[in-house]
mmCIF file of C-alpha atoms in Angstrom:
data_model
loop_
_atom_site.group_PDB
_atom_site.id
_atom_site.type_symbol
_atom_site.label_atom_id
_atom_site.label_comp_id
_atom_site.label_asym_id
_atom_site.label_seq_id
_atom_site.Cartn_x
_atom_site.Cartn_y
_atom_site.Cartn_z
ATOM 1 C CA MET A 1 -25.728 -8.480 58.762
ATOM 2 C CA THR A 2 -27.344 -9.781 55.442
ATOM 3 C CA PHE A 3 -30.635 -12.696 55.453
ATOM 4 C CA PRO A 4 -32.570 -14.028 52.364
ATOM 5 C CA PHE A 5 -34.934 -11.521 52.031
ATOM 6 C CA PHE A 6 -37.269 -13.268 50.552
ATOM 7 C CA ARG A 7 -37.486 -15.729 52.955
ATOM 8 C CA VAL A 8 -38.423 -14.632 55.630
ATOM 9 C CA PRO A 9 -42.478 -14.130 56.293
ATOM 10 C CA GLN A 10 -44.274 -12.077 54.134
ATOM 11 C CA ILE A 11 -45.950 -10.103 57.632
ATOM 12 C CA VAL A 12 -41.961 -9.196 58.734
ATOM 13 C CA GLN A 13 -40.941 -8.259 54.599
ATOM 14 C CA SER A 14 -43.748 -5.663 55.018
ATOM 15 C CA ILE A 15 -43.073 -4.415 57.883
ATOM 16 C CA ILE A 16 -39.198 -3.699 56.897
ATOM 17 C CA VAL A 17 -40.350 -2.469 53.342
ATOM 18 C CA ASN A 18 -42.424 0.087 55.239
ATOM 19 C CA LEU A 19 -40.105 1.452 57.409
ATOM 20 C CA ALA A 20 -37.357 1.509 54.934
ATOM 21 C CA GLU A 21 -35.677 5.257 54.309
ATOM 22 C CA PRO A 22 -36.853 6.173 50.942
ATOM 23 C CA TYR A 23 -32.932 5.907 50.061
ATOM 24 C CA GLU A 24 -32.512 3.045 51.726
ATOM 25 C CA LEU A 25 -29.410 1.224 49.829
ATOM 26 C CA ILE A 26 -29.888 -2.833 49.263
ATOM 27 C CA CYS A 27 -26.893 -4.605 48.637
ATOM 28 C CA LEU A 28 -27.268 -6.446 44.545
ATOM 29 C CA THR A 29 -25.557 -9.293 45.585
ATOM 30 C CA GLN A 30 -28.039 -10.822 47.791
ATOM 31 C CA CYS A 31 -30.313 -10.468 44.663
ATOM 32 C CA SER A 32 -30.748 -13.233 42.371
ATOM 33 C CA LYS A 33 -29.573 -12.692 38.549
ATOM 34 C CA ARG A 34 -33.178 -12.071 37.394
ATOM 35 C CA ALA A 35 -33.523 -9.279 40.150
ATOM 36 C CA TYR A 36 -30.762 -7.611 39.191
ATOM 37 C CA LYS A 37 -31.159 -7.112 35.922
ATOM 38 C CA LEU A 38 -34.672 -6.122 36.521
ATOM 39 C CA VAL A 39 -33.100 -3.058 38.947
ATOM 40 C CA LYS A 40 -30.732 -2.127 36.566
ATOM 41 C CA THR A 41 -34.034 -1.695 34.130
ATOM 42 C CA TYR A 42 -35.403 0.765 35.802
ATOM 43 C CA ARG A 43 -32.354 2.700 36.996
ATOM 44 C CA LYS A 44 -30.331 5.782 34.678
ATOM 45 C CA THR A 45 -27.050 4.725 34.147
ATOM 46 C CA SER A 46 -24.073 7.425 35.278
ATOM 47 C CA GLU A 47 -22.775 8.614 31.911
ATOM 48 C CA ASN A 48 -19.310 8.848 31.129
ATOM 49 C CA VAL A 49 -18.010 6.454 34.051
ATOM 50 C CA LYS A 50 -16.326 3.402 33.429
ATOM 51 C CA ILE A 51 -14.789 1.134 36.031
ATOM 52 C CA VAL A 52 -11.814 -1.243 35.784
ATOM 53 C CA VAL A 53 -10.392 -4.045 37.624
ATOM 54 C CA ASP A 54 -6.823 -4.665 38.039
ATOM 55 C CA ILE A 55 -4.734 -7.676 39.394
ATOM 56 C CA GLU A 56 -3.734 -5.289 42.240
ATOM 57 C CA ASN A 57 -7.171 -5.996 44.457
ATOM 58 C CA THR A 58 -7.925 -2.707 42.750
ATOM 59 C CA VAL A 59 -11.130 -1.750 41.857
ATOM 60 C CA LYS A 60 -10.431 1.802 39.344
ATOM 61 C CA VAL A 61 -13.561 4.635 38.811
ATOM 62 C CA TYR A 62 -12.867 6.499 35.272
ATOM 63 C CA PHE A 63 -14.944 9.564 34.672
ATOM 64 C CA ASP A 64 -14.780 11.108 31.050
ATOM 65 C CA ARG A 65 -11.333 9.046 30.927
ATOM 66 C CA LYS A 66 -9.563 10.339 34.045
ATOM 67 C CA MET A 67 -9.167 7.560 36.713
ATOM 68 C CA SER A 68 -11.648 9.419 39.915
ATOM 69 C CA CYS A 69 -11.396 7.210 42.279
ATOM 70 C CA ARG A 70 -9.131 4.240 43.334
ATOM 71 C CA LEU A 71 -10.069 1.653 45.906
ATOM 72 C CA SER A 72 -7.271 -0.403 46.848
ATOM 73 C CA LEU A 73 -7.944 -3.976 48.872
ATOM 74 C CA ASP A 74 -5.511 -5.115 51.575
ATOM 75 C CA SER A 75 -6.489 -8.413 52.042
ATOM 76 C CA LYS A 76 -5.552 -11.690 53.761
ATOM 77 C CA TYR A 77 -7.803 -13.213 50.927
ATOM 78 C CA GLY A 78 -5.010 -14.542 47.957
ATOM 79 C CA ASN A 79 -2.087 -13.916 51.017
ATOM 80 C CA GLN A 80 -1.926 -10.310 49.705
ATOM 81 C CA GLU A 81 -1.125 -7.040 52.089
ATOM 82 C CA LEU A 82 -0.919 -3.718 50.167
ATOM 83 C CA ALA A 83 -0.804 -1.947 53.262
ATOM 84 C CA ARG A 84 0.212 -2.531 56.901
ATOM 85 C CA ARG A 85 -1.293 0.128 58.580
ATOM 86 C CA GLU A 86 -3.947 0.687 61.081
ATOM 87 C CA TYR A 87 -7.596 1.224 60.095
ATOM 88 C CA PRO A 88 -10.178 2.787 61.401
ATOM 89 C CA THR A 89 -13.452 0.861 61.279
ATOM 90 C CA THR A 90 -16.210 1.476 59.219
ATOM 91 C CA ASN A 91 -19.350 0.094 58.092
ATOM 92 C CA LEU A 92 -19.083 0.251 54.242
ATOM 93 C CA PHE A 93 -21.063 -1.358 50.924
ATOM 94 C CA GLY A 94 -23.008 -3.735 54.148
ATOM 95 C CA ALA A 95 -19.893 -5.127 55.178
ATOM 96 C CA ASP A 96 -17.361 -4.161 57.783
ATOM 97 C CA PHE A 97 -14.550 -2.230 56.350
ATOM 98 C CA CYS A 98 -11.550 -0.647 57.356
ATOM 99 C CA LEU A 99 -11.149 2.832 55.510
ATOM 100 C CA SER A 100 -8.582 5.112 54.766
ATOM 101 C CA LEU A 101 -7.464 7.678 52.509
ATOM 102 C CA PHE A 102 -3.994 6.828 51.614
ATOM 103 C CA LEU A 103 -3.605 9.570 48.487
ATOM 104 C CA SER A 104 -6.007 12.478 47.045
ATOM 105 C CA ASN A 105 -7.433 9.971 45.206
ATOM 106 C CA ILE A 106 -6.346 6.521 46.233
ATOM 107 C CA TRP A 107 -8.495 5.079 49.152
ATOM 108 C CA LYS A 108 -6.927 1.777 51.114
ATOM 109 C CA LEU A 109 -9.713 -0.171 52.254
ATOM 110 C CA LYS A 110 -8.738 -3.510 54.386
ATOM 111 C CA TRP A 111 -10.874 -7.047 54.386
ATOM 112 C CA ASP A 112 -9.866 -9.500 56.889
ATOM 113 C CA ASP A 113 -12.540 -12.150 55.743
ATOM 114 C CA PRO A 114 -10.283 -14.626 54.243
ATOM 115 C CA THR A 115 -12.912 -16.679 53.121
ATOM 116 C CA THR A 116 -14.794 -13.891 51.177
ATOM 117 C CA ASP A 117 -13.228 -11.640 48.491
ATOM 118 C CA GLY A 118 -13.704 -8.086 49.155
ATOM 119 C CA VAL A 119 -13.270 -6.673 45.752
ATOM 120 C CA LEU A 120 -16.478 -8.688 44.776
ATOM 121 C CA THR A 121 -18.160 -6.580 47.259
ATOM 122 C CA LEU A 122 -16.218 -3.563 46.502
ATOM 123 C CA LEU A 123 -17.875 -4.447 42.754
ATOM 124 C CA ASP A 124 -21.248 -4.810 43.344
ATOM 125 C CA TRP A 125 -21.287 -1.572 45.275
ATOM 126 C CA VAL A 126 -19.612 0.367 42.613
ATOM 127 C CA THR A 127 -21.655 -0.816 39.859
ATOM 128 C CA ASP A 128 -24.732 -0.156 41.752
ATOM 129 C CA LEU A 129 -23.787 3.030 42.540
ATOM 130 C CA PHE A 130 -23.434 4.335 39.294
ATOM 131 C CA GLN A 131 -25.641 2.331 37.444
ATOM 132 C CA VAL A 132 -23.012 0.350 34.687
ATOM 133 C CA ASP A 133 -21.067 -2.327 33.960
ATOM 134 C CA VAL A 134 -18.065 -3.848 34.838
ATOM 135 C CA ARG A 135 -15.621 -2.402 31.586
ATOM 136 C CA GLY A 136 -12.282 -4.157 32.291
ATOM 137 C CA LEU A 137 -11.424 -6.802 34.325
ATOM 138 C CA ASP A 138 -7.661 -8.256 35.141
ATOM 139 C CA ILE A 139 -7.329 -11.779 36.148
ATOM 140 C CA SER A 140 -4.443 -13.969 37.661
ATOM 141 C CA GLU A 141 -5.306 -17.597 38.370
ATOM 142 C CA ASP A 142 -5.958 -17.103 41.673
ATOM 143 C CA THR A 143 -9.191 -14.921 40.505
ATOM 144 C CA VAL A 144 -10.869 -16.508 37.808
ATOM 145 C CA HIS A 145 -13.676 -16.900 40.021
ATOM 146 C CA ARG A 146 -14.039 -12.896 39.241
ATOM 147 C CA TRP A 147 -14.209 -13.112 35.913
ATOM 148 C CA LYS A 148 -17.261 -15.763 36.342
ATOM 149 C CA TRP A 149 -19.296 -13.853 38.927
ATOM 150 C CA VAL A 150 -19.183 -10.621 36.971
ATOM 151 C CA GLU A 151 -19.757 -12.291 33.626
ATOM 152 C CA SER A 152 -23.235 -13.537 35.107
ATOM 153 C CA ARG A 153 -24.096 -10.484 35.837
ATOM 154 C CA GLN A 154 -23.823 -8.801 32.426
ATOM 155 C CA GLU A 155 -24.115 -9.548 29.201
ATOM 156 C CA ARG A 156 -20.198 -8.264 28.011
ATOM 157 C CA ILE A 157 -17.262 -7.612 29.576
ATOM 158 C CA LYS A 158 -15.427 -4.635 27.369
ATOM 159 C CA SER A 159 -12.210 -6.002 28.407
ATOM 160 C CA LEU A 160 -11.070 -9.451 29.479
ATOM 161 C CA TYR A 161 -7.281 -9.647 30.942
ATOM 162 C CA LEU A 162 -5.533 -12.828 31.803
ATOM 163 C CA SER A 163 -2.464 -12.191 33.111
ATOM 164 C CA GLY A 164 0.212 -14.827 33.779
ATOM 165 C CA GLY A 165 0.144 -17.903 35.708
ATOM 166 C CA ARG A 166 -1.353 -21.817 35.306
ATOM 167 C CA TYR A 167 -4.865 -22.042 34.463
ATOM 168 C CA SER A 168 -6.908 -25.360 33.415
ATOM 169 C CA LYS A 169 -8.047 -25.820 30.161
ATOM 170 C CA ASN A 170 -11.312 -25.750 30.805
ATOM 171 C CA ASP A 171 -10.690 -22.332 32.696
ATOM 172 C CA ILE A 172 -9.312 -20.888 29.101
ATOM 173 C CA SER A 173 -11.836 -22.384 26.770
ATOM 174 C CA ASN A 174 -14.069 -20.740 28.617
ATOM 175 C CA MET A 175 -12.543 -17.500 28.984
ATOM 176 C CA ILE A 176 -12.033 -17.909 25.036
ATOM 177 C CA HIS A 177 -16.061 -18.262 23.902
ATOM 178 C CA SER A 178 -16.658 -15.728 26.585
ATOM 179 C CA ASN A 179 -18.727 -12.020 25.866
ATOM 180 C CA SER A 180 -16.030 -10.080 25.900
ATOM 181 C CA ASP A 181 -14.962 -7.396 22.961
ATOM 182 C CA ASN A 182 -11.041 -7.781 24.037
ATOM 183 C CA LEU A 183 -9.268 -10.543 25.092
ATOM 184 C CA LEU A 184 -5.566 -10.367 25.994
ATOM 185 C CA PHE A 185 -3.637 -13.824 27.556
ATOM 186 C CA MET A 186 -0.560 -12.667 28.780
ATOM 187 C CA TYR A 187 1.908 -15.748 29.624
ATOM 188 C CA ILE A 188 -0.254 -18.971 30.546
ATOM 189 C CA THR A 189 0.940 -22.734 31.391
ATOM 190 C CA PRO A 190 1.041 -25.403 30.557
ATOM 191 C CA ARG A 191 1.035 -24.370 27.133
ATOM 192 C CA ILE A 192 -2.278 -24.582 25.185
ATOM 193 C CA GLU A 193 -2.572 -25.384 21.356
ATOM 194 C CA TYR A 194 -5.725 -24.512 20.247
ATOM 195 C CA SER A 195 -7.194 -25.076 16.611
ATOM 196 C CA GLY A 196 -10.847 -24.173 17.297
ATOM 197 C CA ILE A 197 -12.579 -21.645 15.626
ATOM 198 C CA LEU A 198 -12.794 -18.165 17.879
ATOM 199 C CA PRO A 199 -15.947 -16.126 18.563
ATOM 200 C CA SER A 200 -15.390 -12.978 16.381
ATOM 201 C CA ARG A 201 -14.769 -9.672 18.387
ATOM 202 C CA THR A 202 -13.150 -6.518 18.520
ATOM 203 C CA SER A 203 -9.583 -7.746 19.251
ATOM 204 C CA PHE A 204 -7.409 -10.654 20.401
ATOM 205 C CA VAL A 205 -4.456 -10.737 21.719
ATOM 206 C CA SER A 206 -2.195 -13.879 23.122
ATOM 207 C CA GLY A 207 1.141 -13.937 24.437
ATOM 208 C CA ASN A 208 3.255 -17.125 25.207
ATOM 209 C CA GLY A 209 1.377 -20.588 26.553
ATOM 210 C CA PHE A 210 -1.198 -19.967 23.786
ATOM 211 C CA SER A 211 -0.650 -21.557 20.533
ATOM 212 C CA PHE A 212 -2.388 -20.285 17.976
ATOM 213 C CA THR A 213 -2.710 -22.914 14.645
ATOM 214 C CA ARG A 214 -3.882 -22.203 11.102
ATOM 215 C CA ASN A 215 -7.656 -23.060 11.598
ATOM 216 C CA PRO A 216 -8.501 -20.148 13.877
ATOM 217 C CA LEU A 217 -6.302 -17.772 11.943
ATOM 218 C CA MET A 218 -8.144 -18.537 8.751
ATOM 219 C CA THR A 219 -11.790 -18.337 10.363
ATOM 220 C CA SER A 220 -10.826 -15.241 12.745
ATOM 221 C CA ASP A 221 -13.477 -12.585 12.861
ATOM 222 C CA PHE A 222 -11.055 -9.610 14.687
ATOM 223 C CA VAL A 223 -10.460 -5.927 13.717
ATOM 224 C CA HIS A 224 -7.316 -6.636 15.868
ATOM 225 C CA LEU A 225 -4.801 -9.339 16.259
ATOM 226 C CA SER A 226 -1.911 -10.067 17.855
ATOM 227 C CA ILE A 227 -0.194 -13.594 17.975
ATOM 228 C CA SER A 228 2.993 -14.426 19.430
ATOM 229 C CA ASP A 229 3.533 -18.186 20.411
ATOM 230 C CA SER A 230 1.917 -20.404 17.027
ATOM 231 C CA THR A 231 2.695 -22.695 15.003
ATOM 232 C CA ILE A 232 1.642 -21.073 11.935
ATOM 233 C CA THR A 233 3.749 -21.296 9.008
ATOM 234 C CA ASP A 234 5.386 -18.681 6.615
ATOM 235 C CA ALA A 235 2.775 -20.079 4.019
ATOM 236 C CA ASP A 236 -0.024 -20.505 6.151
ATOM 237 C CA VAL A 237 0.931 -16.264 6.646
ATOM 238 C CA ASN A 238 0.612 -15.904 2.976
ATOM 239 C CA GLN A 239 -2.588 -18.264 2.611
ATOM 240 C CA PHE A 240 -4.082 -15.695 4.890
ATOM 241 C CA LEU A 241 -3.647 -12.723 3.185
ATOM 242 C CA LYS A 242 -5.155 -14.363 0.238
ATOM 243 C CA HIS A 243 -8.026 -14.806 2.531
ATOM 244 C CA TRP A 244 -8.161 -11.308 3.356
ATOM 245 C CA LEU A 245 -7.878 -10.019 -0.406
ATOM 246 C CA ALA A 246 -10.611 -12.544 -1.757
ATOM 247 C CA GLY A 247 -12.522 -10.333 0.960
ATOM 248 C CA GLY A 248 -11.961 -12.616 4.518
ATOM 249 C CA ASN A 249 -11.797 -11.325 7.464
ATOM 250 C CA SER A 250 -13.364 -7.818 6.579
ATOM 251 C CA ARG A 251 -13.248 -5.903 9.221
ATOM 252 C CA LEU A 252 -9.858 -6.371 10.038
ATOM 253 C CA LYS A 253 -7.460 -3.116 10.744
ATOM 254 C CA THR A 254 -4.262 -4.644 12.229
ATOM 255 C CA ALA A 255 -3.037 -8.572 12.326
ATOM 256 C CA SER A 256 0.709 -9.008 13.998
ATOM 257 C CA LEU A 257 1.685 -12.751 13.498
ATOM 258 C CA PRO A 258 4.893 -14.604 13.962
ATOM 259 C CA VAL A 259 6.750 -15.505 11.084
ATOM 260 C CA ASP A 260 10.624 -17.086 10.672
ATOM 261 C CA SER A 261 11.173 -15.055 7.141
ATOM 262 C CA ARG A 262 13.284 -11.885 7.029
ATOM 263 C CA ASP A 263 12.064 -11.513 3.318
ATOM 264 C CA LEU A 264 8.941 -9.645 2.311
ATOM 265 C CA ASP A 265 9.367 -11.234 -0.736
ATOM 266 C CA ASP A 266 8.914 -14.833 0.765
ATOM 267 C CA ILE A 267 5.387 -13.990 2.826
ATOM 268 C CA THR A 268 3.933 -12.420 0.007
ATOM 269 C CA TYR A 269 5.065 -14.856 -2.871
ATOM 270 C CA GLY A 270 2.688 -15.004 -5.769
ATOM 271 C CA ILE A 271 0.655 -12.279 -4.496
ATOM 272 C CA GLU A 272 0.463 -8.793 -6.171
ATOM 273 C CA GLY A 273 1.044 -5.492 -4.956
ATOM 274 C CA ILE A 274 3.340 -2.360 -5.188
ATOM 275 C CA HIS A 275 6.422 -2.151 -2.841
ATOM 276 C CA GLY A 276 7.031 1.354 -1.015
ATOM 277 C CA ASN A 277 11.103 2.174 0.102
ATOM 278 C CA PHE A 278 10.353 5.726 0.277
ATOM 279 C CA GLU A 279 9.482 7.947 3.576
ATOM 280 C CA THR A 280 9.046 6.922 6.448
ATOM 281 C CA GLU A 281 5.349 5.458 7.484
ATOM 282 C CA VAL A 282 3.397 6.293 10.749
ATOM 283 C CA TYR A 283 0.593 4.120 11.115
ATOM 284 C CA TRP A 284 -1.675 4.112 14.389
ATOM 285 C CA THR A 285 -3.570 1.076 16.245
ATOM 286 C CA ILE A 286 -6.961 0.838 17.805
ATOM 287 C CA PHE A 287 -5.244 0.661 20.814
ATOM 288 C CA GLY A 288 -2.679 4.207 20.065
ATOM 289 C CA ARG A 289 0.145 1.706 19.198
ATOM 290 C CA LYS A 290 2.441 3.522 17.131
ATOM 291 C CA LEU A 291 3.611 1.397 14.606
ATOM 292 C CA THR A 292 6.750 3.127 12.428
ATOM 293 C CA PHE A 293 7.335 0.970 8.911
ATOM 294 C CA TYR A 294 10.360 2.355 7.146
ATOM 295 C CA PHE A 295 11.724 2.073 3.412
ATOM 296 C CA ARG A 296 11.181 -1.683 2.941
ATOM 297 C CA ARG A 297 7.023 -2.640 2.554
ATOM 298 C CA LEU A 298 4.091 -3.714 0.610
ATOM 299 C CA TYR A 299 0.977 -2.407 -0.608
ATOM 300 C CA LEU A 300 -1.964 -4.539 -1.104
ATOM 301 C CA ARG A 301 -4.874 -3.576 -2.761
ATOM 302 C CA ARG A 302 -8.570 -5.870 -2.023
ATOM 303 C CA ALA A 303 -10.693 -5.770 -5.487
ATOM 304 C CA ASP A 304 -13.088 -3.284 -2.769
ATOM 305 C CA GLY A 305 -10.492 -0.943 -2.684
ATOM 306 C CA VAL A 306 -9.564 -1.296 0.640
ATOM 307 C CA MET A 307 -5.890 -0.487 0.800
ATOM 308 C CA ALA A 308 -2.995 -2.190 3.533
ATOM 309 C CA THR A 309 0.639 -2.150 4.473
ATOM 310 C CA CYS A 310 2.717 -5.120 4.663
ATOM 311 C CA TYR A 311 5.628 -4.950 6.937
ATOM 312 C CA ILE A 312 8.017 -7.340 9.151
ATOM 313 C CA ILE A 313 9.411 -6.102 12.705
ATOM 314 C CA GLU A 314 12.535 -7.987 12.784
ATOM 315 C CA ASN A 315 13.428 -9.919 16.187
ATOM 316 C CA SER A 316 16.554 -11.124 17.488
ATOM 317 C CA CYS A 317 14.852 -13.285 20.293
ATOM 318 C CA ARG A 318 11.771 -14.895 19.086
ATOM 319 C CA ARG A 319 10.341 -14.982 15.599
ATOM 320 C CA ASN A 320 9.843 -11.833 12.898
ATOM 321 C CA GLU A 321 6.938 -9.860 13.435
ATOM 322 C CA PHE A 322 5.095 -9.838 11.085
ATOM 323 C CA VAL A 323 2.575 -6.755 10.015
ATOM 324 C CA LEU A 324 -0.696 -6.408 7.900
ATOM 325 C CA ALA A 325 -2.074 -2.513 8.595
ATOM 326 C CA VAL A 326 -5.090 -1.623 6.961
ATOM 327 C CA TRP A 327 -6.010 1.931 5.911
ATOM 328 C CA PRO A 328 -7.358 4.612 6.689
ATOM 329 C CA ASP A 329 -5.928 3.671 10.462
ATOM 330 C CA ALA A 330 -7.357 4.486 14.111
ATOM 331 C CA LYS A 331 -6.395 8.131 13.530
ATOM 332 C CA ASN A 332 -8.069 8.267 10.032
ATOM 333 C CA ASN A 333 -4.746 8.583 8.461
ATOM 334 C CA SER A 334 -5.189 7.577 4.660
ATOM 335 C CA CYS A 335 -2.593 5.356 2.994
ATOM 336 C CA PRO A 336 0.309 7.455 1.776
ATOM 337 C CA ILE A 337 -0.083 5.893 -1.990
ATOM 338 C CA ASP A 338 -2.903 6.443 -4.028
ATOM 339 C CA ILE A 339 -2.161 4.655 -7.193
ATOM 340 C CA PHE A 340 -2.135 1.496 -7.749
#
């Protein structure tokens, strides 16, 4: 049972406080945003713990980069049934959950309230237990409210993943301007063309449905940029390269942009560089993706001495992929050529 603690008579509050056990738990869902932040200020955080939520109603807890526990919700909420089995009733996190140990580190919890999202109760308990914020959040068209709930309780989200589905332009716009370091859009409908200025963040990745235009390309400030759907032309990419060479988007390490030409000389027309047609080259992105550059590529050098490799990955079913990879890579490998 829950109730508004601060609305009961003061004498009742005093009795409750006096009778409370030294380690009594209070679900912070019942507290205001200000009270929530105040409590977190005075509690020690757990080191090396990360909390991630995926689209399968699952809260994952990682310790030292390894998944230590997975709380999977079998819920009528969102018309999902993750497991059909009998669960013993247990009171957890201030709510009546049915809990069973599915595997060594996977807990299945049954949540039968179709009007409430039990994942939020799980999140409230787990974040309070470890005193850490939610690091990664994977949402669908049915769970946009989770992102709003999490963002109202913490300053930033490390990674926000938007899976395929139908979203309103207002929701997409709000997510674009959210306090997330890494933003990933998968396939979305209806198609949205964005021409505004994107906030500075570590990475921005967009799939089909989010049409990237010239203005956000030229004004972008990312470490990693990957675009699939776009109205930008090969000439726009050429201007972007000139913009980078002049010192624009100085934090950029990797850019992946759609182009029509298969000829690197078309994309880099009027730009001075050194062609590389020798050994195969490997580059590692900040997300651990291994890029392999074969034979024909172009090396660029900025005025401050920073080097980059230009390469085109050919595709048969969609536009080709132009890659700008700035050295050193994520594994601190330096540019394979040092003469310019």
